[in-house]
XYZ file of C-alpha atoms in Angstrom:
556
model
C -25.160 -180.483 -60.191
C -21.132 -180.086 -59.823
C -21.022 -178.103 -62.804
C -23.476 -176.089 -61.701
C -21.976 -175.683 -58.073
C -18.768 -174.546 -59.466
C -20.407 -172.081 -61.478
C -21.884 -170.323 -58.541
C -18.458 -170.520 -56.569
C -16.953 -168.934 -59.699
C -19.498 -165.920 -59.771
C -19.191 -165.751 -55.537
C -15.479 -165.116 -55.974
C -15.894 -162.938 -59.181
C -18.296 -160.186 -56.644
C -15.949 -160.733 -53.981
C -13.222 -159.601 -55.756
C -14.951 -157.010 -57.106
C -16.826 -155.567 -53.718
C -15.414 -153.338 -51.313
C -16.000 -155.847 -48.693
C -12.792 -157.018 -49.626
C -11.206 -154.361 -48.134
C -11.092 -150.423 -47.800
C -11.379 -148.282 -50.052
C -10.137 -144.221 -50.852
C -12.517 -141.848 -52.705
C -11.633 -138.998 -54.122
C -13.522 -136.459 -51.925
C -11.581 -133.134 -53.433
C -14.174 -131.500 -54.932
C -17.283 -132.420 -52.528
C -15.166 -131.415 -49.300
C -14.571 -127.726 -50.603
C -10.556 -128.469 -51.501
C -9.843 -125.968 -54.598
C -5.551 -125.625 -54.582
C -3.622 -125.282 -56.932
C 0.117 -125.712 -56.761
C 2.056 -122.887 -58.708
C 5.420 -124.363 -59.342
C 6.554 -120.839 -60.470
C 7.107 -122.312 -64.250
C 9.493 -120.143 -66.226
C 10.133 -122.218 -69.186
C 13.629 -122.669 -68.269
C 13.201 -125.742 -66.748
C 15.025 -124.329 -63.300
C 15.765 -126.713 -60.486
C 13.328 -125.805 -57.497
C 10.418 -125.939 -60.138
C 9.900 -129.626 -60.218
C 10.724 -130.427 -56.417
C 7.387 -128.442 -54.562
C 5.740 -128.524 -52.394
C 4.097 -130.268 -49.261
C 1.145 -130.403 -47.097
C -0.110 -130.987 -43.747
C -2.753 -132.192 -41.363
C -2.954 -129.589 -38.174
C -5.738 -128.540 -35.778
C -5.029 -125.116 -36.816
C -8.336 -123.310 -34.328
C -8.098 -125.827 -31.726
C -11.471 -127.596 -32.433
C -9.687 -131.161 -32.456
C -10.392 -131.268 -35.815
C -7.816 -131.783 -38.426
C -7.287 -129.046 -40.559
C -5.478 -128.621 -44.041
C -2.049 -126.412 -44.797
C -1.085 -126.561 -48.300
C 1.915 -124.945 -49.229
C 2.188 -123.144 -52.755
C 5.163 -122.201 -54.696
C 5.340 -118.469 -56.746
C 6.523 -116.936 -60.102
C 10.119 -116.665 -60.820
C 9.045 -114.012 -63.803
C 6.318 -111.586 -62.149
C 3.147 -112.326 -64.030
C 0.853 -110.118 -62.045
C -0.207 -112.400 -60.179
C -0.014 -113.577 -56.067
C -0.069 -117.354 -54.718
C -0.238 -118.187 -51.324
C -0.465 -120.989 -49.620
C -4.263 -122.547 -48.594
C -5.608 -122.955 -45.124
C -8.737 -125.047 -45.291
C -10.642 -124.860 -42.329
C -12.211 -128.670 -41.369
C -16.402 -127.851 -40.824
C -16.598 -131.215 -39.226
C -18.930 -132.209 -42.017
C -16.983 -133.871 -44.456
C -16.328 -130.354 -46.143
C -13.860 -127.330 -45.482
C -13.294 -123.619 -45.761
C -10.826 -121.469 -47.246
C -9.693 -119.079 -44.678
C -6.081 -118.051 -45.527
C -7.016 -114.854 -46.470
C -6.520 -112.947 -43.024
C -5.097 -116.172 -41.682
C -1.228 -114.809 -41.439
C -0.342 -117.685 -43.442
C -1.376 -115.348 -46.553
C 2.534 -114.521 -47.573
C 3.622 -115.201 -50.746
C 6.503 -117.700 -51.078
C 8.433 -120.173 -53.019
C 7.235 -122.309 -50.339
C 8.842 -126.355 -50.385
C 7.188 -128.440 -46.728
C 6.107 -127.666 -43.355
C 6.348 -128.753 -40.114
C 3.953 -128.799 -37.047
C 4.650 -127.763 -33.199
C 3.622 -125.960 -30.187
C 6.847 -124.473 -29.546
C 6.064 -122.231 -27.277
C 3.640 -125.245 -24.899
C 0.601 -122.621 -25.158
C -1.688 -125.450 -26.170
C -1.823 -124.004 -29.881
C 0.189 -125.558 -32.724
C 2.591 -123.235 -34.756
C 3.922 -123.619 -37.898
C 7.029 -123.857 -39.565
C 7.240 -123.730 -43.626
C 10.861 -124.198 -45.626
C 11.236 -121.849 -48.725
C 13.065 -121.078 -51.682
C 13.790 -117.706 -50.783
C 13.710 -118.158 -47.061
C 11.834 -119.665 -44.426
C 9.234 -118.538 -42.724
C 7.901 -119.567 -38.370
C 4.072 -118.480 -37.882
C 2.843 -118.391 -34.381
C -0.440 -119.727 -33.480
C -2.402 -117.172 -31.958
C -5.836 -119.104 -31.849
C -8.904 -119.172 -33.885
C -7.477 -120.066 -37.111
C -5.048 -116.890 -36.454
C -1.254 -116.713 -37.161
C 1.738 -113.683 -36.717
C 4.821 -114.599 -38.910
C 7.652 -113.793 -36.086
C 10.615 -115.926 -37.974
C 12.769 -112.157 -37.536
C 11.952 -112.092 -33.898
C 12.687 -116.045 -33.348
C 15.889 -115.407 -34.928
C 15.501 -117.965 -37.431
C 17.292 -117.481 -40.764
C 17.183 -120.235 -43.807
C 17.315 -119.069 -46.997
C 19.175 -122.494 -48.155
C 16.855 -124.256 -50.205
C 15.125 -125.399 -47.139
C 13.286 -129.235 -48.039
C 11.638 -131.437 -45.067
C 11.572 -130.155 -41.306
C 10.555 -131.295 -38.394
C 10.220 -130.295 -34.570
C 11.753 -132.571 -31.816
C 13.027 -131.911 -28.496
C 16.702 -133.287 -28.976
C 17.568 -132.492 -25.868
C 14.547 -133.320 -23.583
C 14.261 -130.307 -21.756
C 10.531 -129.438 -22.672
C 10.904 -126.977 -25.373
C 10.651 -128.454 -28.937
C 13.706 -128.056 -31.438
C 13.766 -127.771 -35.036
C 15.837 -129.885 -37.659
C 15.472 -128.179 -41.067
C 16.998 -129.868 -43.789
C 18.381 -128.340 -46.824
C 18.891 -129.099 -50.744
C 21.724 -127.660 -52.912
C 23.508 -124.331 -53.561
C 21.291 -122.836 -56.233
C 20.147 -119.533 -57.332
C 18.642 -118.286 -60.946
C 22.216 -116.900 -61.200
C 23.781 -120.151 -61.061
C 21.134 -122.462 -62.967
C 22.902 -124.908 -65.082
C 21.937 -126.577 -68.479
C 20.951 -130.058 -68.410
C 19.804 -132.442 -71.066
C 17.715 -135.877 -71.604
C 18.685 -135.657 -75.398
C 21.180 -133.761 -75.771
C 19.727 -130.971 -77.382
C 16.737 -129.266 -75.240
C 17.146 -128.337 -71.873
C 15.797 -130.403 -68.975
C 15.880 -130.671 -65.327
C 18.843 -130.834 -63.592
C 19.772 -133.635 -61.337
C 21.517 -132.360 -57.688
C 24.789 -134.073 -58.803
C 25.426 -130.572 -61.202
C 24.833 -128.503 -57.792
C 27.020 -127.941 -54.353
C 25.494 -129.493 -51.570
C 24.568 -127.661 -48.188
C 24.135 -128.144 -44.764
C 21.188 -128.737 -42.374
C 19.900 -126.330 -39.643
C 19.276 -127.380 -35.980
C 17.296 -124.312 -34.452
C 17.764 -125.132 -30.333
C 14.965 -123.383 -28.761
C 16.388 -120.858 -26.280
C 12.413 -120.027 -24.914
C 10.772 -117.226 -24.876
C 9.989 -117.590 -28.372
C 13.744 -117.407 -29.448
C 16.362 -119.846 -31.143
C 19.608 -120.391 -32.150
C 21.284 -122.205 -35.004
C 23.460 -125.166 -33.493
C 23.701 -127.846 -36.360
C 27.705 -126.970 -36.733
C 28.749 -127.633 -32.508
C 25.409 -130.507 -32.323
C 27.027 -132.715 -34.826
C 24.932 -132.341 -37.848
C 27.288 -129.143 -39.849
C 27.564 -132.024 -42.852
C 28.458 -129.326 -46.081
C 27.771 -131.703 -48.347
C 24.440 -133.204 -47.724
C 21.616 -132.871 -50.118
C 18.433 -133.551 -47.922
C 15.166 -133.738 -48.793
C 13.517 -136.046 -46.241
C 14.023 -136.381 -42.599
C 12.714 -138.760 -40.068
C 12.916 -138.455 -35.913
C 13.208 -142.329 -34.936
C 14.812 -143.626 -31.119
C 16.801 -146.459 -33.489
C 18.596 -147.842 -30.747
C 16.394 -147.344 -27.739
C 18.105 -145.479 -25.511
C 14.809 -142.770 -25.063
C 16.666 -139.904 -27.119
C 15.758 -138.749 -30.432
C 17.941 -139.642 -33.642
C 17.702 -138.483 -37.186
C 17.471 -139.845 -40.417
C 18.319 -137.717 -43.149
C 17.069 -138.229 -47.189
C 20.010 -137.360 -49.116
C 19.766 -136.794 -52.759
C 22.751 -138.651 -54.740
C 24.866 -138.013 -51.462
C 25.475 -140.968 -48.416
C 22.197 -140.909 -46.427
C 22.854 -140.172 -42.821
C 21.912 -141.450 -39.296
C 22.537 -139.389 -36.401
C 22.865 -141.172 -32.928
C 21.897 -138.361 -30.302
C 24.664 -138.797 -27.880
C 22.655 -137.066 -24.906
C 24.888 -134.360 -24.168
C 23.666 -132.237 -27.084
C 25.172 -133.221 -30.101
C 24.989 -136.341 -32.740
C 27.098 -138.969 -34.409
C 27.009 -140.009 -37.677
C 26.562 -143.823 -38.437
C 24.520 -144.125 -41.312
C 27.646 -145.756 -43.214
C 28.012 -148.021 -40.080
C 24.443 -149.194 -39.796
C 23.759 -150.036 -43.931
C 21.716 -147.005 -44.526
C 23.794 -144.867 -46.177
C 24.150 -146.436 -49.522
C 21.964 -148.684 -51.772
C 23.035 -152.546 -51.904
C 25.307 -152.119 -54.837
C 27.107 -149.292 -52.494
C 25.508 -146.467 -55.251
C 24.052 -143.085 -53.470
C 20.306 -143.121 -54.354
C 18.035 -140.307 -54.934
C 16.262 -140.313 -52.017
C 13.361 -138.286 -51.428
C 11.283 -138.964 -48.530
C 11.680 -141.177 -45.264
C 9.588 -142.268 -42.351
C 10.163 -144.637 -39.264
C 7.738 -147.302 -37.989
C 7.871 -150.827 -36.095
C 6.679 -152.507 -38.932
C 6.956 -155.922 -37.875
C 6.655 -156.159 -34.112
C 9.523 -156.264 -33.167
C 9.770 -153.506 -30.720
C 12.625 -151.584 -32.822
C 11.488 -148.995 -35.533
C 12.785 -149.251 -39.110
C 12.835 -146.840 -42.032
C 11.202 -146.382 -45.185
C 12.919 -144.055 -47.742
C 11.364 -142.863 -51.423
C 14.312 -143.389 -54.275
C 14.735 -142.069 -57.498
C 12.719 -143.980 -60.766
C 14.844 -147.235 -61.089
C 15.669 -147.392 -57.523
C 13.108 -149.394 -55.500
C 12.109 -147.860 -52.239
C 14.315 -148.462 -49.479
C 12.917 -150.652 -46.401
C 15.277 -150.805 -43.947
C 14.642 -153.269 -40.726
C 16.653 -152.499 -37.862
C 18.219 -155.454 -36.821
C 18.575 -154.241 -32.903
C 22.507 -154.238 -33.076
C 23.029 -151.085 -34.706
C 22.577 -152.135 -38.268
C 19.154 -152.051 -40.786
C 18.966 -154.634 -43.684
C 17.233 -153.584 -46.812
C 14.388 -155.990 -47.205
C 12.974 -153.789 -50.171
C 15.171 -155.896 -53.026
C 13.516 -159.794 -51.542
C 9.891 -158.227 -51.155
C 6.924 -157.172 -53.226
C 7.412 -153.650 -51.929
C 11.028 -153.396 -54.091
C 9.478 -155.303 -57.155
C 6.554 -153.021 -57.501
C 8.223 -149.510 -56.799
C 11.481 -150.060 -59.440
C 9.898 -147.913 -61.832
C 8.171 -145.231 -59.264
C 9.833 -142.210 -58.343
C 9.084 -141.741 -54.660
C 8.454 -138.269 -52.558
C 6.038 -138.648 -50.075
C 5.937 -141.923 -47.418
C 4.454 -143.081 -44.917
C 3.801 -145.988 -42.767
C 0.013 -146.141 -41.684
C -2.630 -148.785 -40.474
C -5.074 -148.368 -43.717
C -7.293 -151.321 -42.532
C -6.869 -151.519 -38.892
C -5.609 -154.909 -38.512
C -2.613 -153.762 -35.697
C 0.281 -153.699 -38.781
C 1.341 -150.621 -40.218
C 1.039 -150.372 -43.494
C 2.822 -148.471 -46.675
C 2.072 -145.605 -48.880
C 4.321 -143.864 -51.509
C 3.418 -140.875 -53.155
C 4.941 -140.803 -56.798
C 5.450 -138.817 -59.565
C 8.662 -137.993 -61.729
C 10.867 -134.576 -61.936
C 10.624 -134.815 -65.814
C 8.168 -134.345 -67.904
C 9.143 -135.793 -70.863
C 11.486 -138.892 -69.226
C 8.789 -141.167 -71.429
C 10.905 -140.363 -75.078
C 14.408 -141.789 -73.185
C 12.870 -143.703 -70.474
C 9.696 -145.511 -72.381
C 8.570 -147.687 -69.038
C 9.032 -144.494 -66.686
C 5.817 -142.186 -66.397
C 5.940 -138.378 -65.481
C 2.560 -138.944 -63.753
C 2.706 -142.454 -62.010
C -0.305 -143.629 -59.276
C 0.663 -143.858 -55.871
C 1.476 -147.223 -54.648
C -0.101 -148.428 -50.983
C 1.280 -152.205 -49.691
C -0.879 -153.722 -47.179
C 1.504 -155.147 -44.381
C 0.407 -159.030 -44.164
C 2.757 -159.810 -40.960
C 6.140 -162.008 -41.105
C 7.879 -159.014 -42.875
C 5.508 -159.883 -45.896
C 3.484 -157.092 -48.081
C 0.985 -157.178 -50.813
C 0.400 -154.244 -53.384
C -3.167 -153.740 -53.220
C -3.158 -150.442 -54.740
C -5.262 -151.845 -57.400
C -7.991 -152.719 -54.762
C -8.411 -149.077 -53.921
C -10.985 -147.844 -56.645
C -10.196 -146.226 -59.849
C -10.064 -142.887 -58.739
C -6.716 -143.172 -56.410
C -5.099 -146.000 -58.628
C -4.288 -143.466 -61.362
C -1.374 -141.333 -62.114
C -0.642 -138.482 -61.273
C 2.246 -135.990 -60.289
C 2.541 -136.528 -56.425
C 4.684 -134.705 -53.986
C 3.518 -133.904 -50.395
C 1.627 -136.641 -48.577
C 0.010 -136.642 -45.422
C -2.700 -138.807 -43.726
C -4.952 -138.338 -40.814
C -8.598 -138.909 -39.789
C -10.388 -135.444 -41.052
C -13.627 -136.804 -40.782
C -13.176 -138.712 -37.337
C -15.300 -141.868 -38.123
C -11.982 -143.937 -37.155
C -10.284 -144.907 -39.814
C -6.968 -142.775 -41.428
C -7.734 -140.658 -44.716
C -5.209 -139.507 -47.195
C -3.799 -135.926 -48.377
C -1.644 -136.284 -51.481
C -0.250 -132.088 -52.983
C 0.964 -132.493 -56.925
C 3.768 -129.994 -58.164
C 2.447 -127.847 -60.458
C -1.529 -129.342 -60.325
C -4.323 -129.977 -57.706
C -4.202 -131.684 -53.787
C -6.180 -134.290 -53.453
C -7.963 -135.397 -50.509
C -8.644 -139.056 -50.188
C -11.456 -140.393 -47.743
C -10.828 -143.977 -46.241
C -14.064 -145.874 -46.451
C -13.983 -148.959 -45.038
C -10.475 -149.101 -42.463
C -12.907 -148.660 -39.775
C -14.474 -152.013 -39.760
C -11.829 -153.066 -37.531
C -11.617 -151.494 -34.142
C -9.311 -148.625 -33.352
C -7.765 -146.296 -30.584
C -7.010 -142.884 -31.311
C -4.497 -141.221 -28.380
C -3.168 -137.802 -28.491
C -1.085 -136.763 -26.169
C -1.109 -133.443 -23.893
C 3.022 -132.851 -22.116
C 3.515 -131.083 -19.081
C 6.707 -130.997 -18.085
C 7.447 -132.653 -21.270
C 6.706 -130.246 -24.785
C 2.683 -129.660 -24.702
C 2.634 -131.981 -28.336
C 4.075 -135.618 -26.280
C 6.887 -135.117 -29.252
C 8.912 -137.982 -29.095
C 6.855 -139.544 -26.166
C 6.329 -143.706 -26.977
C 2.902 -145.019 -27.031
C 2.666 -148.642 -26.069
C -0.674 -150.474 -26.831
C -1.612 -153.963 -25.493
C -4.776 -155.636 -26.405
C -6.052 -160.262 -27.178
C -4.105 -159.457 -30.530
C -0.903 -158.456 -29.191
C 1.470 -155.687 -28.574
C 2.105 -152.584 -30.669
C 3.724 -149.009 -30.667
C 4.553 -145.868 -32.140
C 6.101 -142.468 -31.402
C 5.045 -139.253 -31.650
C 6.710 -137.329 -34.200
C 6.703 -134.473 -36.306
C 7.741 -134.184 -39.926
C 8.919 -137.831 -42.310
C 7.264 -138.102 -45.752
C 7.954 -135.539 -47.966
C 8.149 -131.750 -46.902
C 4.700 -132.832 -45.187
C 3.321 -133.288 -41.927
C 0.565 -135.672 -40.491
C -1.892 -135.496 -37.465
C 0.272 -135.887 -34.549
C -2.419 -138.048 -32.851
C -1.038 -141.789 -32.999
C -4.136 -144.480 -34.504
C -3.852 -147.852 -33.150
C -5.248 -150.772 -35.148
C -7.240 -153.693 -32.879
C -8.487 -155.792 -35.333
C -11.505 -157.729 -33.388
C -10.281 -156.418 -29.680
C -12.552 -154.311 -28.225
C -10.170 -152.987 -25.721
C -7.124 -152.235 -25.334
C -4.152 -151.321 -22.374
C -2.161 -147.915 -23.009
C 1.132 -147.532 -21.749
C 3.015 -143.572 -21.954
C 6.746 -143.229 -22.041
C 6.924 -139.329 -21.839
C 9.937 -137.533 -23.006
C 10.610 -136.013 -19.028
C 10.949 -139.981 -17.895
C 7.415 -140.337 -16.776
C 5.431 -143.121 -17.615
C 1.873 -143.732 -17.171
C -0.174 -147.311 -17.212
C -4.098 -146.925 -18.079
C -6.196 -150.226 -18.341
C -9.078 -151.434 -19.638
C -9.283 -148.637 -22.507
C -12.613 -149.540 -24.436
C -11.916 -149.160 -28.479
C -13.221 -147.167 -31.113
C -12.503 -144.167 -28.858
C -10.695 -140.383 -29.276
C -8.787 -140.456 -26.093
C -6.151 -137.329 -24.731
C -4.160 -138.324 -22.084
C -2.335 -135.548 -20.177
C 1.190 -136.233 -18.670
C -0.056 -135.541 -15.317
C -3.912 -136.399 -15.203
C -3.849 -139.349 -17.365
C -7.271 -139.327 -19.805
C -8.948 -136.028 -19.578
C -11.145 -136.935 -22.933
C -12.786 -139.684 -24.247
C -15.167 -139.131 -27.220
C -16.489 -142.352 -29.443
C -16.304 -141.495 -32.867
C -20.491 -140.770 -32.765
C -20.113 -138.342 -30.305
C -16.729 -136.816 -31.840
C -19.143 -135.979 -35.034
């Protein structure tokens, strides 16, 4: 009888372990849902620089459905081949499937596009678009209907700079969003320098071979115009080498900071000062450098309150044999890197990082963390023999007390396996709750991951509609108070890598059914709104507090 009792208890934990009821899982959806891209990395054969670094994507309600739609930005021949890519619009049929409608879209202009960025900067209710490119970037105005006019000339934006990550904020808080474009290295065909793994064949170049170059800080002037102030605002550095960026409040004080991704160069942190311009303390604060005091190669970033704490920290994608970065913010002005003690350094050494996130997968209230991988090298595997060109993305499932677990293997087969990641993105395209998962490749297909599962826990999904703040509620706190606790998070636009995710925030509640919302709005006005029943859309408008509420039966 005991034999056989621990028999059964074997087999019981045997199908546990086995059974999604264990936890969520992402399936591959690419194919069923319509998704057909194909990145063009513009290949040449002679291994140049800006080939192995493309390109993002993003989650947008690009016809004003309040559905999330897909952007995926393409790359283009450096030899003419006689043929045109363009980046994809896909078009969200609130189905589970999408439609291709760039052609006519004004997003159908070919480009040596890199990321993108999402914002109404013009507070007409319609979100406009901002994409970073080789050969020069490129602001498309939303004009409705799944309808764009590229009016970069007009805005007086010019970037031609090897333009990485962007991302709209309003730096300044006077309604009209702002836009912090980050840029790479000083490199042109012209310039292209040899580089070798072995000595004898040419391979990708690392950015230490290259100049660096300085960021952009577009102030929004209105009427549809901007001008360049990065030099007088602080942020002129010559010798950066960004390629992330992330718009965090690090020490509280309600205005907008940046954290910059620098490639083999100090990162930085930029304190706004309030009066328009920024100081530089990453080397102050312990995010500048890697323990050992090294540079990494950082790729990506994002900004969370991981932990509870009420202060957001940073997550930054390194270079293969780097660990990602995990900085808490300790509340005094410095961030310890809690990557090196932690599952989340042990199990990323070997990954190269681009695209991060913190997101709640399952719901439970903690935010959780994704990292998009994938090498610059194709053949690192004949010097390197642990290091993969195509590595699987790696997701850590936040367990509370500053404590992860890797459950990437948990997942299902078809997202645990490599592949050559870039972009990522997440947001909830099929509105049943729970967060899904857009990962681009350079040089191969997008995938689109669909979370089944994350919604067996309750949830709260807030967007937010400004009025005398920017129409988006960018940089506008969300405070959430339900049985289980209190959480937050801040609107923001841009952080993984050259990629952009819904800008709707997704509250995890566990078991609560309910849930108190508190809004800190950008202008200084805050709003209190009780008794908010879960597993609800919700928009609340700076001035009329909810004005929808959808469950997610009736959002379907």
């Amino acid at each position: 009888m005991k034999r056989r009792w621990w028999v059964l208890l074997a087999a019981a934990i045997a199908l546990i372990g086995a059974s999604p009821a264990n936890g969520p899982v992402f399936t591959d959806v690419t194919a069923q849902a319509g998704i057909r891209f194909v990145h063009n990395a513009g290949r040449s054969g002679k291994k140049y620089l800006p080939e192995t670094l493309g390109s993002g994507c993003a989650f947008f309600d690009a016809d004003g459905d309040g559905w999330p739609d897909i952007l995926l930005i393409n790359g283009k021949d450096f030899t003419p081949r006689g043929r045109k890519t363009l980046p994809a619009l896909y078009r969200n049929n609130r189905n589970g499937t999408f439609t291709d409608i760039t052609a006519g879209s004004g997003l159908d202009v070919e480009m040596h596009g890199m990321g993108v960025a999402i914002g109404d900067y013009d507070n007409d209710g319609r979100d406009d678009v901002y994409i970073t490119a080789l050969d020069g970037d490129h602001l498309f105005h939303n004009l409705g209907n799944g309808k764009f006019q590229d009016v970069t000339k007009a805005a007086g934006i010019q970037n031609a700079s090897f333009g990485t990550s962007a991302a709209w904020l309003d730096y300044d808080r006077d309604g009209k969003l702002d836009l912090f474009v980050a840029n790479y290295v000083q490199w042109t065909p012209a310039n292209d320098l040899w580089c070798s793994l072995d000595g004898s064949s040419k391979s990708y170049c690392t950015p230490e071979s290259y100049k660096g170059t300085r960021a952009r800080l577009f102030h929004n002037l209105g009427g549809g115009r901007f001008e360049d102030v990065a030099e007088r605002a602080g942020l002129g550095d010559p010798n950066s080498k960004a390629l992330g960026v992330a718009v965090l409040d690090f020490n509280g004080d309600g205005w907008p900071d940046l954290f910059v991704a620098n490639d083999t160069q100090p990162n930085k942190l930029y304190r706004n000062l309030g009066n328009g311009s920024f100081k530089e303390e990453g080397m102050s604060a312990g995010v500048a450098y890697a323990e050992d005091g090294t540079a990494r190669g950082a790729m990506g970033a994002d900004a969370a309150d991981y932990d509870r704490s009420g202060r957001p920290h940073l997550l930054v994608g390194n270079f293969s044999n780097q660990m990602l970065g995990l900085y808490h913010n300790e509340g005094n002005g410095l961030f310890v890197d809690e990557a090196p003690s932690s599952t989340v350094g042990r199990a990323s050494l070997l990954s190269l990082s681009f695209g991060v996130f913190f997101f709640d997968y399952d719901l439970d209230g903690y935010p959780d963390i994704l990292a998009a991988n994938g090498h610059i090298e194709d053949e690192i595997g004949r010097v390197q023999p642990k290091v993969g060109y195509r590595e699987a993305p790696l997701l850590f499932r936040n367990l509370g007390n500053h404590k992860f677990e890797n459950v990437t293997a948990r997942l299902g087969p078809a997202f645990n396996r490599p592949i050559v990641a870039r972009g990522a993105a997440y947001a909830d395209f099929d509105r049943d709750g729970d967060l899904d998962v857009l990962i681009s490749t350079n040089n191969g297909p997008a995938y689109l991951f669909r979370n089944d599962g994350g919604n067996r826990n309750h949830w709260l999904s807030v967007r937010l509609a400004g009025t005398r703040s920017n129409r988006d509620g960018i940089g506008a706190v969300v405070r959430v108070q339900s049985a289980g606790g209190k959480q937050w998070n801040m609107v923001r636009s841009g952080s993984s890598y050259c990629s952009q995710s819904d800008l709707a925030l997704t509250f995890g509640l566990g078991k609560d059914t309910s849930a108190q919302v508190e809004v800190e709005w950008p202008s200084g006005a805050r709003q209190q709104i009780k008794d908010v029943q879960a597993n609800a859309f919700i928009t609340i408008d700076e001035d009329r507090g909810i004005t929808v509420r959808l469950s997610a039966s009736n959002a379907r």
